[in-house]
XYZ file of C-alpha atoms in Angstrom:
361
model
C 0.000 0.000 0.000
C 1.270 3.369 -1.373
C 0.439 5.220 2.282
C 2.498 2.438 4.076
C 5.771 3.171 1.949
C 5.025 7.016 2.724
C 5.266 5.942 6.399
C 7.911 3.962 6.074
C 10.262 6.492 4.775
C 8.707 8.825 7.394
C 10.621 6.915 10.421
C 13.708 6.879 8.617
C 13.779 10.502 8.380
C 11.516 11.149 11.799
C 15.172 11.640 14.308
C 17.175 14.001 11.259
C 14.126 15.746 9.769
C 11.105 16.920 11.320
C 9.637 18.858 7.945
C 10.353 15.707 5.970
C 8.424 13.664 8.634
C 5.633 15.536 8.925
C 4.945 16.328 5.297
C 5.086 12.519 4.934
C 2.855 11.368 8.017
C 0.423 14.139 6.237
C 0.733 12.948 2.893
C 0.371 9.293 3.765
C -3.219 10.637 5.663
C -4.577 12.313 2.781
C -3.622 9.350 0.605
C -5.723 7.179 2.470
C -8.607 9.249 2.567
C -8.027 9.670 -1.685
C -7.035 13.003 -1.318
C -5.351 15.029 -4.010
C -1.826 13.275 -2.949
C -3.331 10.256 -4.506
C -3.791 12.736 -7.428
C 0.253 13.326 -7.777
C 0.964 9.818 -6.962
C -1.160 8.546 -9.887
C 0.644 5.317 -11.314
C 2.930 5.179 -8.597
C 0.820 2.809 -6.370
C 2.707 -0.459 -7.415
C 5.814 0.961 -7.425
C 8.500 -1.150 -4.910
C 9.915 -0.032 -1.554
C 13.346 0.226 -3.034
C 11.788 3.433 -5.312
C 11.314 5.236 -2.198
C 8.166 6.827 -3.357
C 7.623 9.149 -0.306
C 10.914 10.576 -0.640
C 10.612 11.487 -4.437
C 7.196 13.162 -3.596
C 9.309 15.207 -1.044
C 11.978 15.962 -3.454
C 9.194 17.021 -5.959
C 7.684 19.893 -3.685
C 11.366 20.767 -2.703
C 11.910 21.491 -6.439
C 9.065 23.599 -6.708
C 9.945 25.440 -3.633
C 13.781 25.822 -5.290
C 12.443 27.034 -8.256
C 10.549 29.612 -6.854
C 6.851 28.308 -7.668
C 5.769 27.631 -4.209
C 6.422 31.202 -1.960
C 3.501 30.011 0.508
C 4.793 26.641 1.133
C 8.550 28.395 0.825
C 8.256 30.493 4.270
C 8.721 26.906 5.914
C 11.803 25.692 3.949
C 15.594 26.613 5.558
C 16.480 26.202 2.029
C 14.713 28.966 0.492
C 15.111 30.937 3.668
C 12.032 29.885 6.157
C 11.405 28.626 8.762
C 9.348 25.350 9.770
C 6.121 25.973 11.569
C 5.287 22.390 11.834
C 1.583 22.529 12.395
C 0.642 24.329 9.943
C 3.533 23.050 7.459
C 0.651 20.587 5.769
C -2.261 23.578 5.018
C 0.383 25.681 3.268
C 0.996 22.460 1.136
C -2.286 21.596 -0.245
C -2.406 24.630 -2.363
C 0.812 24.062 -3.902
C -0.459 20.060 -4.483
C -3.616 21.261 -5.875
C -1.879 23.853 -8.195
C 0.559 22.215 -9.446
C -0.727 18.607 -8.977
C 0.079 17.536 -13.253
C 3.769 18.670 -12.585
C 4.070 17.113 -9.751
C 3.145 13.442 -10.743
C 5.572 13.958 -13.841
C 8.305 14.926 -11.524
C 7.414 11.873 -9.025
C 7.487 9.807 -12.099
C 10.384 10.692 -13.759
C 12.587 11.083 -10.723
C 14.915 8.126 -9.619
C 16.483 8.361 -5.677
C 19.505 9.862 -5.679
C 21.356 12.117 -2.759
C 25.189 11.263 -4.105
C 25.675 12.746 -0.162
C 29.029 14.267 -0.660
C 30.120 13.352 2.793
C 30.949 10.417 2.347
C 33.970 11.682 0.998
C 35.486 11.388 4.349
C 35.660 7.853 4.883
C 36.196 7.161 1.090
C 39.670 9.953 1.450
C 40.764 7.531 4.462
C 39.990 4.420 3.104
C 41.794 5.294 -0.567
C 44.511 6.691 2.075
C 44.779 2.815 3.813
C 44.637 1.180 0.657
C 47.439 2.594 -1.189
C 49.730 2.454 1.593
C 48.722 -0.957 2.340
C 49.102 -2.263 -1.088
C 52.646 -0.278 -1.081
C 53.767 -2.162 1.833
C 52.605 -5.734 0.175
C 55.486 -5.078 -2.519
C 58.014 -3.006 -0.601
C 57.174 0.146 -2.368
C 58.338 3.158 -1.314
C 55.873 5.600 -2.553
C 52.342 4.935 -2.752
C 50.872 3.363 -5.708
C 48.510 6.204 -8.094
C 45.108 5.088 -8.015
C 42.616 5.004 -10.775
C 38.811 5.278 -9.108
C 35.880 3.569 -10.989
C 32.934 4.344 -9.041
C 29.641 2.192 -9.744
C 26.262 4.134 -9.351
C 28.439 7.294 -9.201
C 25.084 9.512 -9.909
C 26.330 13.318 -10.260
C 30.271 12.321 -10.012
C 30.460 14.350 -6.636
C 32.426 11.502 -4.616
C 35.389 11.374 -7.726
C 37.167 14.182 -6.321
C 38.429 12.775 -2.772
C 41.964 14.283 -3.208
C 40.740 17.642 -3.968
C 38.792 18.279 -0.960
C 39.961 19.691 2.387
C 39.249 17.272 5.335
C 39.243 18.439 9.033
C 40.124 16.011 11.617
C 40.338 18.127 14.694
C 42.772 20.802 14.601
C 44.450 19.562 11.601
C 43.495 19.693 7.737
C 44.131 17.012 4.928
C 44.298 16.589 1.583
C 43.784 20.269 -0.302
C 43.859 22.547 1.800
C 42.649 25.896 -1.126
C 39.682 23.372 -2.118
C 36.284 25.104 -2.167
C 35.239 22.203 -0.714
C 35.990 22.319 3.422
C 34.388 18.508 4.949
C 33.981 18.583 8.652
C 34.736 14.548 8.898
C 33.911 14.544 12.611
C 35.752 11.308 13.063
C 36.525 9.409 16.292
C 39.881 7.764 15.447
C 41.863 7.777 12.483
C 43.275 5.589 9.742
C 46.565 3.787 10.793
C 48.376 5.336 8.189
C 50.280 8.566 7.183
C 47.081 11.131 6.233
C 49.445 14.008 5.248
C 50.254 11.947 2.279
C 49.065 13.021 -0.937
C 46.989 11.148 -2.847
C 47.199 10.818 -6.634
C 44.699 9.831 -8.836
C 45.668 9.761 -12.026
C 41.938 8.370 -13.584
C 38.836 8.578 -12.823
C 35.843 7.562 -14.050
C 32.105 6.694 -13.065
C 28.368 5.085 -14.396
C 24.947 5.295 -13.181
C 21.967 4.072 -14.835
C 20.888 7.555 -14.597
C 23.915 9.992 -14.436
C 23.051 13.561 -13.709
C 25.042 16.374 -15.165
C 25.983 18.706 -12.296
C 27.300 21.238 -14.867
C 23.775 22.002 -15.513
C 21.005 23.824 -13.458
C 18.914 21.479 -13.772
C 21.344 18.838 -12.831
C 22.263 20.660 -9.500
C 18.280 21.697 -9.074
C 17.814 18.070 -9.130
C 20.101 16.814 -6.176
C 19.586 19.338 -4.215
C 15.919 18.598 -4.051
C 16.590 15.181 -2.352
C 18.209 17.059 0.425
C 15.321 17.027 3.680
C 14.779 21.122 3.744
C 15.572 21.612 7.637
C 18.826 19.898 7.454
C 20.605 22.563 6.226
C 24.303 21.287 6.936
C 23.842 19.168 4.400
C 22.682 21.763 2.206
C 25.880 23.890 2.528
C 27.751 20.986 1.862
C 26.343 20.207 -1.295
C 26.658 23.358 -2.596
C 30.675 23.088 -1.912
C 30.936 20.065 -3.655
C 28.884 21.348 -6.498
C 31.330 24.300 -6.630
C 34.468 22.146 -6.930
C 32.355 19.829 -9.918
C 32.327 23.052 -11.660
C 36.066 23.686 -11.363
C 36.736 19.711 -11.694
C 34.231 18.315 -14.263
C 34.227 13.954 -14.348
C 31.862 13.202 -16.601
C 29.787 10.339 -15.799
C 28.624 7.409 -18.559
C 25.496 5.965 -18.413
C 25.849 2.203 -18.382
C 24.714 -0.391 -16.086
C 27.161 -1.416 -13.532
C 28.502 -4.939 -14.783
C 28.410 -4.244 -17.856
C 30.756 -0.671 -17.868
C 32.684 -2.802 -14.869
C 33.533 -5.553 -17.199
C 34.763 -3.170 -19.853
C 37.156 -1.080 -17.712
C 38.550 -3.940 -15.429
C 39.554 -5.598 -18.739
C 43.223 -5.508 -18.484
C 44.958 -4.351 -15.070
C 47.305 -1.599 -15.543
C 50.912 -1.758 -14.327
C 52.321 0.636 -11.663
C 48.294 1.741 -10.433
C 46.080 0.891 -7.797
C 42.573 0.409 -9.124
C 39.974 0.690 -6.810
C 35.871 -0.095 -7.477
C 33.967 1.833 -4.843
C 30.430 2.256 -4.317
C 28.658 4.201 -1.105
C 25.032 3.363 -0.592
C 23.849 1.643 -3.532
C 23.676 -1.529 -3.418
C 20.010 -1.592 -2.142
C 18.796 -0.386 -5.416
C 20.709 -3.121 -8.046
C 19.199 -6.168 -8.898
C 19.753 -9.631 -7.537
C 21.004 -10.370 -10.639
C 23.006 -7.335 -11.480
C 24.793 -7.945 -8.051
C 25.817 -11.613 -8.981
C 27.065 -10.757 -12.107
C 28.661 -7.675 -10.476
C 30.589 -9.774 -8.149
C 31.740 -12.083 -11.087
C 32.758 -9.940 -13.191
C 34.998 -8.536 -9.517
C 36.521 -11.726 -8.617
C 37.585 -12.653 -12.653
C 39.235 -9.023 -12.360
C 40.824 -10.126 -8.746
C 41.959 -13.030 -10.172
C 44.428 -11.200 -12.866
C 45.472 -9.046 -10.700
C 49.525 -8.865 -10.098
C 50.720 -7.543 -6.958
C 52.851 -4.290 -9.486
C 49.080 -4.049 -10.768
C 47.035 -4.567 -7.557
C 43.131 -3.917 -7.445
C 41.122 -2.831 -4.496
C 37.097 -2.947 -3.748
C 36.297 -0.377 -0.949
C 32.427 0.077 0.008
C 30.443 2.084 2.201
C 26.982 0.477 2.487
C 24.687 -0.671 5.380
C 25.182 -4.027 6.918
C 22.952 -5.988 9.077
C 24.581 -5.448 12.032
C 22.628 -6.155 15.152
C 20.231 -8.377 17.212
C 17.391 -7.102 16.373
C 17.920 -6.598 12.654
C 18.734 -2.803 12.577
C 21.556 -1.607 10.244
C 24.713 0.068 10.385
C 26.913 2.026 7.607
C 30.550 0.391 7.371
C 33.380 0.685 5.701
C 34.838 -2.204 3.946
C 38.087 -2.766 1.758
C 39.581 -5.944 -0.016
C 43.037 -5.853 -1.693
C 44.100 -8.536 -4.508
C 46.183 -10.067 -4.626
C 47.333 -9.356 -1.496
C 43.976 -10.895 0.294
C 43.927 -7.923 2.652
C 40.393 -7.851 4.238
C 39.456 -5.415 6.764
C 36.044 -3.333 7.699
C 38.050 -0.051 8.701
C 34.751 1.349 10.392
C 31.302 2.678 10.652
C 29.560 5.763 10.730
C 26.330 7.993 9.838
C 24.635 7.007 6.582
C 25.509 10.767 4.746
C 29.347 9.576 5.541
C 29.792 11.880 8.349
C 30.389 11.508 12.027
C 32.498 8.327 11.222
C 34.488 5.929 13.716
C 37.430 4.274 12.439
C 38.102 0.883 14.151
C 40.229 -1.446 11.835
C 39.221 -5.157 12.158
C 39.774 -7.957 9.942
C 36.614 -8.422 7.359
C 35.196 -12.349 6.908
């Protein structure tokens, strides 16, 4: 039932998002009672949890309010300058549903999930910064190997720049320092290895069934409406990262993810690290797109030469406790080394993180 899915992504955003949570709760109400939310979710009501359709009938209205069309439903969005007034938050909303209701199912329905949360650039900088001095230490290399970063379900290309943003860790900053892009990593711990290093990536490349070109407006219009209005941190972050895309463009291919996998792990390349990484995806590919994923990994792991050494590192939630809640870890494998190690865990945007290295089974 369409109202249940509007619930359910209601408590998942109920502790971090109080607008988001009660637009939902509201939403899912007038959709049982056939209201004109049933109106913008027309041919939506079969669609799967994994869609999230709650959250792309949030990120719809956000639009609107980003683009200026809804000034009455605005006043309560930190985004566009409000302020929430929770209890009346669903009155000022109607009109806007009711106005624009035809736009607003072709949003819903054209709209896939994606947030490409650029913080979790912090625990991908720390665990590219483990995994090239770890696979340095394999061979007795001096230096660090270069890295070339193939990320899978990349979306808007804003985690390909790891080296060019400028990570606090308490009193101290890493990797570029003059970036645009300043990420608070608010870690407890740090990687056991030398952070002042510089990392080098010397390619870089990413896919997504549905790639979204940040050097456009309505590229950038489009992520930023999947950020939850009140949570305005994340807001400010975006808009850093979406600076630095514009001084550093990556273009990203659309492709499926085994299929542009297979074609770029064809041959390893001497002398370079390659790493696979994906952060909070792997919810949304297909059972069969995962086994075929994984194949198409462990034929590449299998060439791989210890001069030519490939990595997987992945931040995406684990069942991880008695009573079948999740948590967000960290996990990296090095070939053909068979290094193994979950380096941590931390919030599902990437950020606060806790570093505790222990050996991955």
């Amino acid at each position: 039932m369409l109202a249940e899915l509007f619930l359910d992504a209601a408590r998942v955003c109920q502790d971090y998002s109080p607008l988001t949570h009660t637009l939902l709760v509201s939403a899912a109400d007038d959709l049982v009672r056939g209201g004109v939310t049933a109106q913008v979710m027309a041919g939506a009501e079969c669609d799967r949890k994994s869609t999230v359709p709650g959250l792309r009938f949030a990120s719809a209205l956000h639009r609107l309010v980003l683009e200026g069309r809804a000034p009455g439903l605005a006043k309560h969005y930190p985004t566009a300058g409000g302020q929430p007034h929770l209890h009346t938050l669903w009155d000022d909303a109607l009109p806007v549903l009711r106005e624009h209701t035809d736009d607003l199912r072709a949003l819903v329905s054209s709209t896939v999930m994606q947030t490409n949360e650029p913080g979790r650039n912090a625990p991908l900088f720390g665990g590219l910064q483990t995994a090239t001095h770890l696979a340095a230490g394999v061979v007795g290399r001096r230096t660090t190997f270069p890295v070339r970063l193939l990320e899978v379900g990349a979306s808007g290309g804003l985690n390909l720049r790891p080296h060019r943003v400028a990570y606090r860790a308490g009193d101290e900053v890493f990797g570029d320092a003059g970036s645009p892009f300043a990420l608070d990593t608010q870690w407890t711990g740090r990687p056991p290895v030398d952070l002042s290093h510089n990392l080098r990536l010397v390619r870089r490349a990413g896919c997504d069934l549905n790639p979204v070109d940040v050097s456009t407006e309505d590229g950038r219009l489009h992520l930023s409406s999947f950020v939850w209005a009140d949570q305005t941190w994340r807001w400010e972050r975006l808009r850093a990262a979406l600076d630095l895309a514009q001084l550093d463009p990556v273009p990203v291919q659309q492709a499926t993810g085994p299929e542009w996998l297979a074609d770029q792990l064809a041959r390893p390349e001497r002398d370079v690290l390659t790493v696979v990484w994906h952060s909070v995806v792997w919810q949304y590919v297909s059972p069969a797109d995962r086994a075929m994923g994984r194949a198409i990994l462990a034929d590449a792991a299998a060439r791989a030469k210890p001069m030519a050494p490939l990595a997987l590192l992945v931040f995406e939630p684990r069942r991880a406790h008695e009573d079948g809640g999740y948590e967000f870890q960290l996990l990296l494998k090095l070939w053909p080394s068979g290094i193994s190690l979950r380096l941590g865990s931390g919030a599902g945007h990437g950020v606060p993180f806790t570093w505790d290295t222990q050996p991955w089974n």
